[in-house]
Structure formats: structure tokens, C-alpha cells
CSV table of C-alpha atoms in Angstrom, one decimal:
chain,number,residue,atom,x,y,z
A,1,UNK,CA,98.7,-58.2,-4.4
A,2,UNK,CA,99.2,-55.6,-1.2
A,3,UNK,CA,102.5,-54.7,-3.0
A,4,UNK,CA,101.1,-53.9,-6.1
A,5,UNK,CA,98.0,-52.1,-4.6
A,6,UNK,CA,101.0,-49.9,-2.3
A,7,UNK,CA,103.2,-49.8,-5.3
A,8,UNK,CA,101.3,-49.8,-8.4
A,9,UNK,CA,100.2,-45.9,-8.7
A,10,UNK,CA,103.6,-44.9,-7.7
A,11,UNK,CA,105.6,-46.9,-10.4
A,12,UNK,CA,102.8,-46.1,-13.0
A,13,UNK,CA,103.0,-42.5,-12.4
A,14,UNK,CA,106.2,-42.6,-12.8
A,15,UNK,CA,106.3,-44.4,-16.0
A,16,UNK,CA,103.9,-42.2,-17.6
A,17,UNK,CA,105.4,-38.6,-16.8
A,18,UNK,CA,109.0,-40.4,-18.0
A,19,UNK,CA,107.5,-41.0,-21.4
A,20,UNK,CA,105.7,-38.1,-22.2
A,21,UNK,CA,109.1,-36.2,-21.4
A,22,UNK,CA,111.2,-38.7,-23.2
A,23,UNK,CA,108.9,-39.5,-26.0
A,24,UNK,CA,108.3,-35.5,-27.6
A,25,UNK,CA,111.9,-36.5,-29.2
A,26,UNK,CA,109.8,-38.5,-31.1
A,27,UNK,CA,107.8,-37.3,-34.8
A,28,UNK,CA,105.1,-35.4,-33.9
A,29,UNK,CA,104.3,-34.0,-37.6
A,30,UNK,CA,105.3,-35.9,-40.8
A,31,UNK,CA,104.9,-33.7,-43.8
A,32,UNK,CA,106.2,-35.0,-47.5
A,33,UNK,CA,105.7,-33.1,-50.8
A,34,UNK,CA,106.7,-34.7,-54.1
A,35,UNK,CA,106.9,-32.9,-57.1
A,36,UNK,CA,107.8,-34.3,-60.3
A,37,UNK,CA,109.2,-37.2,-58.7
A,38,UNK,CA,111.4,-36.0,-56.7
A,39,UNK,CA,110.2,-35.9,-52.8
A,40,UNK,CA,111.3,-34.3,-49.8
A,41,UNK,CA,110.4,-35.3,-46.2
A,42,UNK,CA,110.3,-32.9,-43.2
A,43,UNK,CA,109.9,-34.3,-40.0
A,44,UNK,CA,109.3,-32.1,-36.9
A,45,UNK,CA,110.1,-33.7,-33.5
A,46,UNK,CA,107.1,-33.6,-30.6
A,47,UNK,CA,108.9,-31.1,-28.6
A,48,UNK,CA,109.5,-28.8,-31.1
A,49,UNK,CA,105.7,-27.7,-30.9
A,50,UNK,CA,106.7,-26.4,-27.2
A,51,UNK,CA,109.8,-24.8,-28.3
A,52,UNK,CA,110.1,-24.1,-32.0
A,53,UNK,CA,109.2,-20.1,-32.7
A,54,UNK,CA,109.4,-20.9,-36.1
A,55,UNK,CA,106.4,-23.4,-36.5
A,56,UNK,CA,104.2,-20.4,-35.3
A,57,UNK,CA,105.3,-17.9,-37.4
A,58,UNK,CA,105.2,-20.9,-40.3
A,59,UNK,CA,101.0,-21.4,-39.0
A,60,UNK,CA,100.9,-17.5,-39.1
A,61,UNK,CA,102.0,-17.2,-42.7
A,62,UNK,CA,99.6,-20.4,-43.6
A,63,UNK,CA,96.6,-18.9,-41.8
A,64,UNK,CA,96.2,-21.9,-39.5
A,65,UNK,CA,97.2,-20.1,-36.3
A,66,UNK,CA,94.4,-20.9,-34.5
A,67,UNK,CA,94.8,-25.1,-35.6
A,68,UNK,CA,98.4,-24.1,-34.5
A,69,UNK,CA,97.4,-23.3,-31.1
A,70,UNK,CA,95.1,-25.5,-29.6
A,71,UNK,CA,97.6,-28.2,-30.3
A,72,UNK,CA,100.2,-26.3,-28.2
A,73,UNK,CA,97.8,-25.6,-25.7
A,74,UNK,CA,97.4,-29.2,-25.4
A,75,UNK,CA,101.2,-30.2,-25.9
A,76,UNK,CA,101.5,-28.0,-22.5
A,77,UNK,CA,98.8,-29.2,-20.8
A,78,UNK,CA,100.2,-32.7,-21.1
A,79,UNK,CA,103.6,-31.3,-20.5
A,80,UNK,CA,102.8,-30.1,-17.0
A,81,UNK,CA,101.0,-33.3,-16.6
A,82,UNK,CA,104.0,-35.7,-16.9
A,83,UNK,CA,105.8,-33.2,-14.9
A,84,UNK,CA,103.1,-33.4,-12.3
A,85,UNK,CA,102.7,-37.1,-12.4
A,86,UNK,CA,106.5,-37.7,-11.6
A,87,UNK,CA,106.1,-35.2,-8.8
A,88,UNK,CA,103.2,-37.1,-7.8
A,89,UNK,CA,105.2,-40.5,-8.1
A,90,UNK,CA,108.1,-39.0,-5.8
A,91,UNK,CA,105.4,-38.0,-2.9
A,92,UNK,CA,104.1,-41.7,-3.4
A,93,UNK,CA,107.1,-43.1,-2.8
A,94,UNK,CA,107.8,-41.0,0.5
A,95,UNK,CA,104.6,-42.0,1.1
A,96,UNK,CA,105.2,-45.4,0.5
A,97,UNK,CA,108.5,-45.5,2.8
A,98,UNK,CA,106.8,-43.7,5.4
A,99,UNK,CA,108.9,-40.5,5.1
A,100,UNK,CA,105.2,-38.7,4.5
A,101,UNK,CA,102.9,-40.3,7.7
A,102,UNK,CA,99.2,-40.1,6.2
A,103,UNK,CA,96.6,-42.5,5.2
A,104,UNK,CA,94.7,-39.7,3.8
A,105,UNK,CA,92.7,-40.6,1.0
A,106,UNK,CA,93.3,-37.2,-0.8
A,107,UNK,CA,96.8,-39.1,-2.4
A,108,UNK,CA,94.9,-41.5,-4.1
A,109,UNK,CA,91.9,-38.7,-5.3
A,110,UNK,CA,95.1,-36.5,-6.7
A,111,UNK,CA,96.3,-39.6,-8.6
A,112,UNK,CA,93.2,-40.7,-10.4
A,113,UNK,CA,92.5,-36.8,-11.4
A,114,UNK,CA,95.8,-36.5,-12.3
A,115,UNK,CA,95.7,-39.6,-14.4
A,116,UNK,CA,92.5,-39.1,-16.0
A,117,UNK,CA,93.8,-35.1,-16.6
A,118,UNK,CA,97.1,-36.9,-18.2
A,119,UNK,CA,94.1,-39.1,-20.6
A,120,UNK,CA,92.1,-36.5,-21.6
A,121,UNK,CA,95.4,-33.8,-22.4
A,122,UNK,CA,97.0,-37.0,-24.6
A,123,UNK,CA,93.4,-37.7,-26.5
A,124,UNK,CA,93.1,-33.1,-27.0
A,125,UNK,CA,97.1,-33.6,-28.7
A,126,UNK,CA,96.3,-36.7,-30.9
A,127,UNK,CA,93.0,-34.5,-32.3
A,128,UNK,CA,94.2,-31.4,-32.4
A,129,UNK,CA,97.2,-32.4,-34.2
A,130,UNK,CA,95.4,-34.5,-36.6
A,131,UNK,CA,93.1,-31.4,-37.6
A,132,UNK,CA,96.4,-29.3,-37.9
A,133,UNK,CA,98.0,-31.8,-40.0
A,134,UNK,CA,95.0,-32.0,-42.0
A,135,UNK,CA,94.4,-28.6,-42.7
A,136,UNK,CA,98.5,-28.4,-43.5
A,137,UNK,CA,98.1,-31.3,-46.2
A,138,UNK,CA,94.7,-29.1,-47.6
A,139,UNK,CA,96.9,-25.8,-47.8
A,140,UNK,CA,99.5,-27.8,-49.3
A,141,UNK,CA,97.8,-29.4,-52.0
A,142,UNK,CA,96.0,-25.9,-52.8
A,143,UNK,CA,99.7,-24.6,-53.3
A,144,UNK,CA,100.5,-27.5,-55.5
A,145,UNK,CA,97.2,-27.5,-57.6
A,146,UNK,CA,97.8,-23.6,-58.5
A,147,UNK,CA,101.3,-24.4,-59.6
A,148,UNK,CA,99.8,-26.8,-61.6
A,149,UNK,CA,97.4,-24.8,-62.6
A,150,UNK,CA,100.1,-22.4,-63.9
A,151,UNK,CA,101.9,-24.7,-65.6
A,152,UNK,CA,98.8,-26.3,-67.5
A,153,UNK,CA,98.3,-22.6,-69.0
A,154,UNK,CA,102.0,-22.9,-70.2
A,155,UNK,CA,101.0,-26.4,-71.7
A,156,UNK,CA,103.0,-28.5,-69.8
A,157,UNK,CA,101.7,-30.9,-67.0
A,158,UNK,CA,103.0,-31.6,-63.7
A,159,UNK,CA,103.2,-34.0,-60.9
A,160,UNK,CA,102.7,-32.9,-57.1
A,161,UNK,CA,101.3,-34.1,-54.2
A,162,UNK,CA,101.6,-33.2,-50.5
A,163,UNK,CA,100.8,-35.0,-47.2
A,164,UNK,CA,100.9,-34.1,-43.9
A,165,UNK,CA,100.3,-37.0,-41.1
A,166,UNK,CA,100.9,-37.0,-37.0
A,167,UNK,CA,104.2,-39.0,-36.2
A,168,UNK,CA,104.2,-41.3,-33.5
A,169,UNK,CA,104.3,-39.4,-30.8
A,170,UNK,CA,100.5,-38.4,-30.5
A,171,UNK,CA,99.0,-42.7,-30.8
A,172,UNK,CA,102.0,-43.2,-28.1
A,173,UNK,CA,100.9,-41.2,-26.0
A,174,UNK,CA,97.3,-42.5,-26.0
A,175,UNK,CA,98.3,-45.8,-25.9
A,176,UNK,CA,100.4,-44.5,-22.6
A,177,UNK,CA,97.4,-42.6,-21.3
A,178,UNK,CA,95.1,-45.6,-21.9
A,179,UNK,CA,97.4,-48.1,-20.0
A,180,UNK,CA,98.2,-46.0,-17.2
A,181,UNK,CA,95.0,-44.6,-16.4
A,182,UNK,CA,93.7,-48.4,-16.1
A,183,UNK,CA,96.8,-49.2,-14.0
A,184,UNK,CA,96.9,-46.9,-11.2
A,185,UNK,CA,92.8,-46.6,-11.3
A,186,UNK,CA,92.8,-50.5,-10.8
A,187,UNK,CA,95.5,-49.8,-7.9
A,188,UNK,CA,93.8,-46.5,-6.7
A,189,UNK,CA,90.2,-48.2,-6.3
A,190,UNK,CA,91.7,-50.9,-4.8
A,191,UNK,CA,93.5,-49.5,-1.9
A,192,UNK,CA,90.7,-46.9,-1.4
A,193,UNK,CA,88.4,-50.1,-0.8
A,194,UNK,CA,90.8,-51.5,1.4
């Protein structure tokens, strides 16, 4: 038990800022349009939100900006996060090895904040992108029912649909969040109580 209360936030840490970097290779936005039977999928990895000019000016043009936004505020957010959390991990360990010569309890403070931060940052990406997915699929479909419409008034009918659902990535990271927050709190609490 004393190893895993000395070693527990450390390797947990650690784990979590790992996946969130490793995981935005991940989906983050499904989208798939079928007209007439025919149906294409586009699949936009996690990361891309960070680094991909191209899904702004694609929000831009769809006047969902604003959707567009608060999930990469949040993608960031988390971002610095899992940075932060493997720093943290890497001062733990020092810690740990007695390279860093404190029993301060401001190490274990910083971890639960950080963790809980990490929780909150991973539920603001799962909503955020679920709102921007939903208003995507709504836009979509609004596209597709005026074509439709179009071709109605030309006597013909059409088939079209369009959805637009949150990869993997986003219920991941929750379920990452979720675990590791109970983890290192459980080994936090206990080694403050010690």
C-alpha cells in the first residue's frame, strides 16, 4: 500500500497526459452524407481541431464559428493539461527518488487541481463537440432538404441524409479523466492523511 500511495499519482499522471497526446490521433468528428445511395464518410482526427486551419474556415463558411471555438478552446485547455500532468509526473518522480527534498503538501494540492482541471477540460470537449456535431448534422440536413426540395419542383425525388457524430476520442477521454481523477485522488488523500 505505501508504494502505491508514493507511486500511485505519479504513474497515473503520467498515464493520463500520455493518452490525451496519443489518443487526438484518434476520430474526433465522424461526419457521413448519403445521397441516393451512394455514401461518403469523412473522418477528422482529434488533433486536427488544434491544428487544421481549414476546419475553421469550414465553421466560418457554415456559420457555426462560435460552436467551432469553444470546442477548440477546450481541445487546448486539455492539451496543456496532459502536457502539465506529465510535467507534473516527472517532478513526482524526482520527488519520489529524492532528487526534489520536500514533504511539502503543495505536490499533492497541484495534483488533485490538476487532475480535476484534466476532468472538467475532458467533460467541456465531449459537450462542446457534441453540440458542434449536432449543429453540423442540422446544417447538413437543411442543405440536403433544399436540394430536395429543388429536385421535387423538377418532379423527381431524392434520397439524402447527413450525420455528424463525435469519434472516440471525446468518451476516451472521459473515461480517462474519470479513472484518473479517482486514482491519484484515492492516492493523494491518502498520503496527505498520512
Amino acid at each position: 500500500m505505501q508504494m502505491i500511495k508514493k507511486w500511485g499519482s505519479c504513474v497515473f499522471s503520467f498515464i493520463a497526459g500520455v493518452l490525451a497526446l496519443a489518443l487526438s490521433a484518434c476520430s474526433g468528428m465522424v461526419a457521413v452524407k448519403t445521397v441516393m445511395g451512394q455514401s461518403t464518410t469523412d473522418v477528422t482526427k482529434a488533433f486536427k481541431v488544434l491544428t487544421d486551419n481549414d476546419l475553421l474556415a469550414q465553421a466560418k463558411n457554415a456559420g457555426l464559428e462560435s460552436e467551432f471555438m469553444t470546442m477548440k478552446i477546450f481541445s487546448i485547455i486539455l492539451t496543456v493539461l496532459a502536457v502539465l500532468l506529465i510535467v507534473y509526473s516527472i517532478i513526482m518522480l524526482l520527488k519520489n527518488v529524492n532528487v526534489i527534498k520536500s514533504e511539502s503538501k503543495i505536490f499533492s494540492i497541484v495534483g488533485l487541481i490538476l487532475i480535476g482541471l484534466f476532468l472538467i477540460a475532458s467533460i467541456g470537449v465531449l459537450v462542446s463537440s457534441n453540440i458542434y456535431a449536432g449543429a453540423m448534422a442540422e446544417q447538413a440536413n437543411s442543405l440536403l432538404q433544399l436540394m430536395k426540395d429543388q429536385y421535387a419542383l423538377m418532379g423527381q425525388t431524392i434520397e439524402a441524409s447527413a450525420s455528424v457524430k463525435i469519434g472516440v476520442y471525446q468518451p476516451i477521454m472521459l473515461a480517462t479523466g474519470i479513472v484518473s481523477a479517482l486514482a491519484i485522488a484515492f492516492c493523494e488523500i491518502k498520503n496527505i492523511k498520512d
